[in-house]
Short mmCIF file of C-alpha atoms in Angstrom, two decimals:
data_model
loop_
_atom_site.label_atom_id
_atom_site.label_comp_id
_atom_site.label_asym_id
_atom_site.label_seq_id
_atom_site.Cartn_x
_atom_site.Cartn_y
_atom_site.Cartn_z
CA UNK A 1 -1.48 2.60 -3.67
CA UNK A 2 -4.66 0.77 -2.87
CA UNK A 3 -5.60 -2.46 -1.27
CA UNK A 4 -8.47 -4.20 -3.01
CA UNK A 5 -10.47 -7.31 -2.03
CA UNK A 6 -12.88 -9.24 -4.04
CA UNK A 7 -15.59 -11.79 -3.02
CA UNK A 8 -15.98 -14.56 -3.91
CA UNK A 9 -12.38 -15.59 -4.86
CA UNK A 10 -13.79 -18.31 -7.02
CA UNK A 11 -17.13 -20.04 -7.75
CA UNK A 12 -18.58 -22.77 -9.95
CA UNK A 13 -22.05 -21.86 -11.15
CA UNK A 14 -24.81 -23.53 -13.15
CA UNK A 15 -25.89 -22.31 -16.55
CA UNK A 16 -28.73 -19.82 -16.45
CA UNK A 17 -27.97 -18.51 -12.93
CA UNK A 18 -26.38 -15.13 -11.84
CA UNK A 19 -23.50 -14.35 -9.65
CA UNK A 20 -22.66 -11.05 -7.95
CA UNK A 21 -19.09 -10.15 -7.41
CA UNK A 22 -18.10 -7.69 -4.71
CA UNK A 23 -15.12 -5.30 -4.71
CA UNK A 24 -13.93 -3.35 -1.70
CA UNK A 25 -11.10 -0.72 -1.61
CA UNK A 26 -9.39 0.53 1.46
CA UNK A 27 -9.59 4.13 0.45
CA UNK A 28 -11.95 6.40 -1.50
CA UNK A 29 -11.50 6.27 -5.14
CA UNK A 30 -13.29 7.97 -8.03
CA UNK A 31 -12.62 5.53 -10.78
CA UNK A 32 -13.39 1.85 -10.52
CA UNK A 33 -13.29 -0.64 -13.45
CA UNK A 34 -14.35 -4.13 -14.10
CA UNK A 35 -12.29 -6.44 -16.37
CA UNK A 36 -12.69 -9.84 -17.68
CA UNK A 37 -9.71 -12.12 -18.38
CA UNK A 38 -10.49 -15.24 -20.37
CA UNK A 39 -8.08 -18.25 -19.99
CA UNK A 40 -4.73 -17.60 -21.47
CA UNK A 41 -5.82 -14.03 -22.58
CA UNK A 42 -5.15 -10.47 -21.72
CA UNK A 43 -7.44 -8.22 -19.90
CA UNK A 44 -10.61 -6.77 -21.45
CA UNK A 45 -12.36 -3.83 -19.94
CA UNK A 46 -16.06 -4.48 -19.33
CA UNK A 47 -17.14 -1.12 -17.83
CA UNK A 48 -16.13 1.88 -15.88
CA UNK A 49 -18.02 2.46 -12.61
CA UNK A 50 -18.28 5.97 -11.22
CA UNK A 51 -20.04 6.69 -7.97
CA UNK A 52 -23.31 8.61 -8.50
CA UNK A 53 -23.76 7.67 -12.13
CA UNK A 54 -24.46 4.80 -14.33
CA UNK A 55 -21.56 2.60 -15.46
CA UNK A 56 -20.12 3.15 -18.79
CA UNK A 57 -19.93 -0.02 -20.78
CA UNK A 58 -17.34 -1.06 -23.51
CA UNK A 59 -18.34 -2.28 -26.88
CA UNK A 60 -19.58 -5.85 -26.64
CA UNK A 61 -20.76 -5.51 -23.08
CA UNK A 62 -24.29 -4.55 -21.90
CA UNK A 63 -25.94 -3.53 -18.73
CA UNK A 64 -28.49 -6.39 -18.91
CA UNK A 65 -25.79 -9.06 -18.91
CA UNK A 66 -23.40 -7.24 -16.52
CA UNK A 67 -25.18 -4.90 -14.17
CA UNK A 68 -22.96 -2.83 -11.96
CA UNK A 69 -23.60 -1.09 -8.74
CA UNK A 70 -21.35 1.71 -7.21
CA UNK A 71 -23.12 2.89 -4.06
CA UNK A 72 -20.14 4.64 -2.50
CA UNK A 73 -16.40 5.57 -3.19
CA UNK A 74 -15.12 2.34 -1.77
CA UNK A 75 -17.37 -0.32 -3.06
CA UNK A 76 -18.75 -1.84 -6.37
CA UNK A 77 -20.53 -4.99 -7.49
CA UNK A 78 -20.56 -6.69 -10.83
CA UNK A 79 -23.27 -9.33 -11.54
CA UNK A 80 -22.90 -11.78 -14.26
CA UNK A 81 -26.48 -12.56 -15.36
CA UNK A 82 -27.95 -15.60 -17.09
CA UNK A 83 -24.51 -17.25 -17.18
CA UNK A 84 -23.26 -19.69 -19.85
CA UNK A 85 -20.09 -21.55 -20.18
CA UNK A 86 -18.61 -18.85 -22.25
CA UNK A 87 -18.78 -16.59 -19.19
CA UNK A 88 -16.15 -18.67 -17.51
CA UNK A 89 -13.35 -16.26 -16.86
CA UNK A 90 -11.42 -14.41 -14.24
CA UNK A 91 -13.29 -11.10 -13.26
CA UNK A 92 -11.05 -8.33 -11.95
CA UNK A 93 -11.92 -5.18 -10.19
CA UNK A 94 -9.48 -2.26 -10.62
CA UNK A 95 -9.24 1.28 -9.18
CA UNK A 96 -7.44 4.28 -10.47
CA UNK A 97 -5.35 6.12 -7.84
CA UNK A 98 -3.68 9.55 -8.38
CA UNK A 99 -4.20 12.60 -10.29
CA UNK A 100 -1.70 13.71 -12.81
CA UNK A 101 0.20 10.52 -12.29
CA UNK A 102 -2.72 8.06 -12.33
CA UNK A 103 -2.11 4.43 -11.95
CA UNK A 104 -4.44 1.45 -11.78
CA UNK A 105 -4.33 -1.24 -9.21
CA UNK A 106 -6.07 -4.64 -9.43
CA UNK A 107 -7.89 -6.79 -6.99
CA UNK A 108 -7.06 -10.54 -6.72
CA UNK A 109 -9.77 -11.55 -9.11
CA UNK A 110 -12.81 -13.86 -9.03
CA UNK A 111 -12.42 -17.13 -10.95
CA UNK A 112 -15.79 -18.12 -12.39
CA UNK A 113 -16.52 -21.45 -13.91
CA UNK A 114 -19.88 -21.97 -15.47
CA UNK A 115 -21.09 -25.56 -15.99
CA UNK B 1 -8.51 1.02 -31.58
CA UNK B 2 -5.09 1.20 -29.94
CA UNK B 3 -3.06 -1.86 -29.73
CA UNK B 4 0.10 -2.84 -27.81
CA UNK B 5 2.39 -5.43 -29.48
CA UNK B 6 4.12 -7.19 -26.68
CA UNK B 7 7.14 -9.51 -27.25
CA UNK B 8 8.21 -12.02 -26.77
CA UNK B 9 5.01 -14.05 -26.28
CA UNK B 10 6.89 -16.44 -24.06
CA UNK B 11 10.39 -16.98 -22.71
CA UNK B 12 12.18 -19.95 -21.33
CA UNK B 13 15.30 -19.04 -19.50
CA UNK B 14 17.62 -20.43 -16.92
CA UNK B 15 17.84 -19.09 -13.31
CA UNK B 16 20.30 -16.31 -13.10
CA UNK B 17 19.86 -15.07 -16.71
CA UNK B 18 18.64 -11.57 -17.59
CA UNK B 19 15.30 -11.03 -19.17
CA UNK B 20 14.19 -8.42 -21.62
CA UNK B 21 10.68 -7.89 -23.02
CA UNK B 22 9.14 -4.94 -24.71
CA UNK B 23 5.89 -3.19 -26.04
CA UNK B 24 5.38 -1.21 -29.02
CA UNK B 25 2.55 0.67 -30.47
CA UNK B 26 1.71 2.89 -33.42
CA UNK B 27 -0.03 5.35 -30.97
CA UNK B 28 1.49 7.80 -28.48
CA UNK B 29 0.90 7.26 -24.81
CA UNK B 30 1.73 9.37 -21.73
CA UNK B 31 1.70 6.58 -19.11
CA UNK B 32 3.29 3.14 -19.37
CA UNK B 33 2.72 0.54 -16.65
CA UNK B 34 4.20 -2.93 -16.15
CA UNK B 35 2.41 -5.64 -14.26
CA UNK B 36 3.07 -9.22 -13.22
CA UNK B 37 0.44 -11.77 -12.85
CA UNK B 38 0.91 -15.01 -10.91
CA UNK B 39 -1.47 -18.00 -11.57
CA UNK B 40 -4.82 -17.38 -9.91
CA UNK B 41 -4.01 -13.88 -8.88
CA UNK B 42 -4.67 -10.39 -10.13
CA UNK B 43 -1.94 -8.34 -11.88
CA UNK B 44 0.39 -6.59 -9.48
CA UNK B 45 1.84 -3.28 -10.50
CA UNK B 46 5.62 -3.41 -10.89
CA UNK B 47 6.66 -0.09 -12.35
CA UNK B 48 4.87 3.09 -13.52
CA UNK B 49 6.37 5.43 -16.11
CA UNK B 50 5.09 8.93 -16.74
CA UNK B 51 7.74 10.74 -18.87
CA UNK B 52 9.30 10.04 -22.21
CA UNK B 53 12.76 8.84 -21.69
CA UNK B 54 12.14 8.00 -18.01
CA UNK B 55 14.14 5.01 -16.68
CA UNK B 56 12.91 3.56 -13.50
CA UNK B 57 14.15 0.59 -11.38
CA UNK B 58 12.50 -1.48 -8.82
CA UNK B 59 14.95 -3.97 -7.27
CA UNK B 60 16.18 -6.19 -10.09
CA UNK B 61 13.60 -4.76 -12.50
CA UNK B 62 14.27 -1.74 -14.86
CA UNK B 63 11.74 -0.18 -17.24
CA UNK B 64 12.01 2.63 -19.73
CA UNK B 65 9.44 4.87 -21.44
CA UNK B 66 10.56 5.17 -24.98
CA UNK B 67 11.59 8.58 -26.26
CA UNK B 68 8.96 8.41 -29.04
CA UNK B 69 6.29 7.61 -26.46
CA UNK B 70 5.30 4.65 -28.56
CA UNK B 71 7.23 1.90 -26.73
CA UNK B 72 8.56 0.63 -23.43
CA UNK B 73 10.74 -2.14 -22.24
CA UNK B 74 11.14 -4.11 -19.04
CA UNK B 75 14.39 -5.86 -18.05
CA UNK B 76 14.85 -8.28 -15.14
CA UNK B 77 18.40 -8.99 -14.08
CA UNK B 78 19.61 -12.21 -12.50
CA UNK B 79 16.22 -14.07 -12.66
CA UNK B 80 15.04 -16.14 -9.81
CA UNK B 81 12.25 -18.80 -9.57
CA UNK B 82 9.71 -16.33 -8.22
CA UNK B 83 9.98 -14.21 -11.36
CA UNK B 84 7.94 -16.91 -13.14
CA UNK B 85 4.61 -15.51 -14.33
CA UNK B 86 2.99 -13.47 -17.00
CA UNK B 87 4.14 -9.93 -17.51
CA UNK B 88 1.79 -7.42 -19.02
CA UNK B 89 2.55 -3.91 -20.33
CA UNK B 90 -0.24 -1.32 -20.28
CA UNK B 91 -0.47 2.24 -21.48
CA UNK B 92 -2.87 5.07 -21.76
CA UNK B 93 -3.20 8.60 -22.98
CA UNK B 94 -4.97 11.29 -21.17
CA UNK B 95 -8.43 10.10 -19.90
CA UNK B 96 -8.59 7.22 -22.42
CA UNK B 97 -8.92 3.67 -21.02
CA UNK B 98 -5.91 1.59 -20.23
CA UNK B 99 -4.76 -0.57 -23.16
CA UNK B 100 -3.05 -3.92 -22.32
CA UNK B 101 -0.42 -5.87 -24.13
CA UNK B 102 -0.86 -9.48 -24.83
CA UNK B 103 1.52 -10.66 -22.14
CA UNK B 104 4.91 -12.33 -21.87
CA UNK B 105 4.92 -15.71 -20.19
CA UNK B 106 8.19 -16.23 -18.37
CA UNK B 107 9.28 -19.76 -17.40
CA UNK B 108 12.46 -20.57 -15.61
CA UNK B 109 14.08 -23.92 -16.57
CA UNK B 110 15.61 -25.68 -13.55
#
């Protein structure tokens, strides 16, 4: 398994500003993921962050809006840029652990409210 | 894209009752995962299934990987108040991304 921490746990931000969310894992992992969960909804994958390469974004998500860093095998950041109220969501970091029997574990999430 | 149809969407049960929920898809998967999410928290992995037909237990929880590889169910026996939350199924095939179900919200009536 993996123990994942996220900072901040929650924030209230003004429209037009940016917020950077940090994700720290207690072990080295190859695959890290960032998800968004809008109120009352399931999880939607934003991007996959691999160390040493650019993040791979899912349809509907772009690097200018959600820049991601992955400087090493235990850490990643997601920035939500030029925020609007529609960006109010829970943002979740996730890691894949294993090889043949790969499994994903999630961090506690960052609850973002944009006014 | 791939979709997981999770049912029921919500359940209202009395403490002590058994719970059953399932996920179905038109696509084949080779890993099924079941998560529970409490309010304000991230999803916590409950059970992972890697083989068609596999039946795995974790305390009062039991999950099965359907023999067709297109479905999975989760049972909770003798529910207790801390079972309240949202349960998500998730599945993937090979190196493809994880696909999530829509969730089952479990409420326990006092």
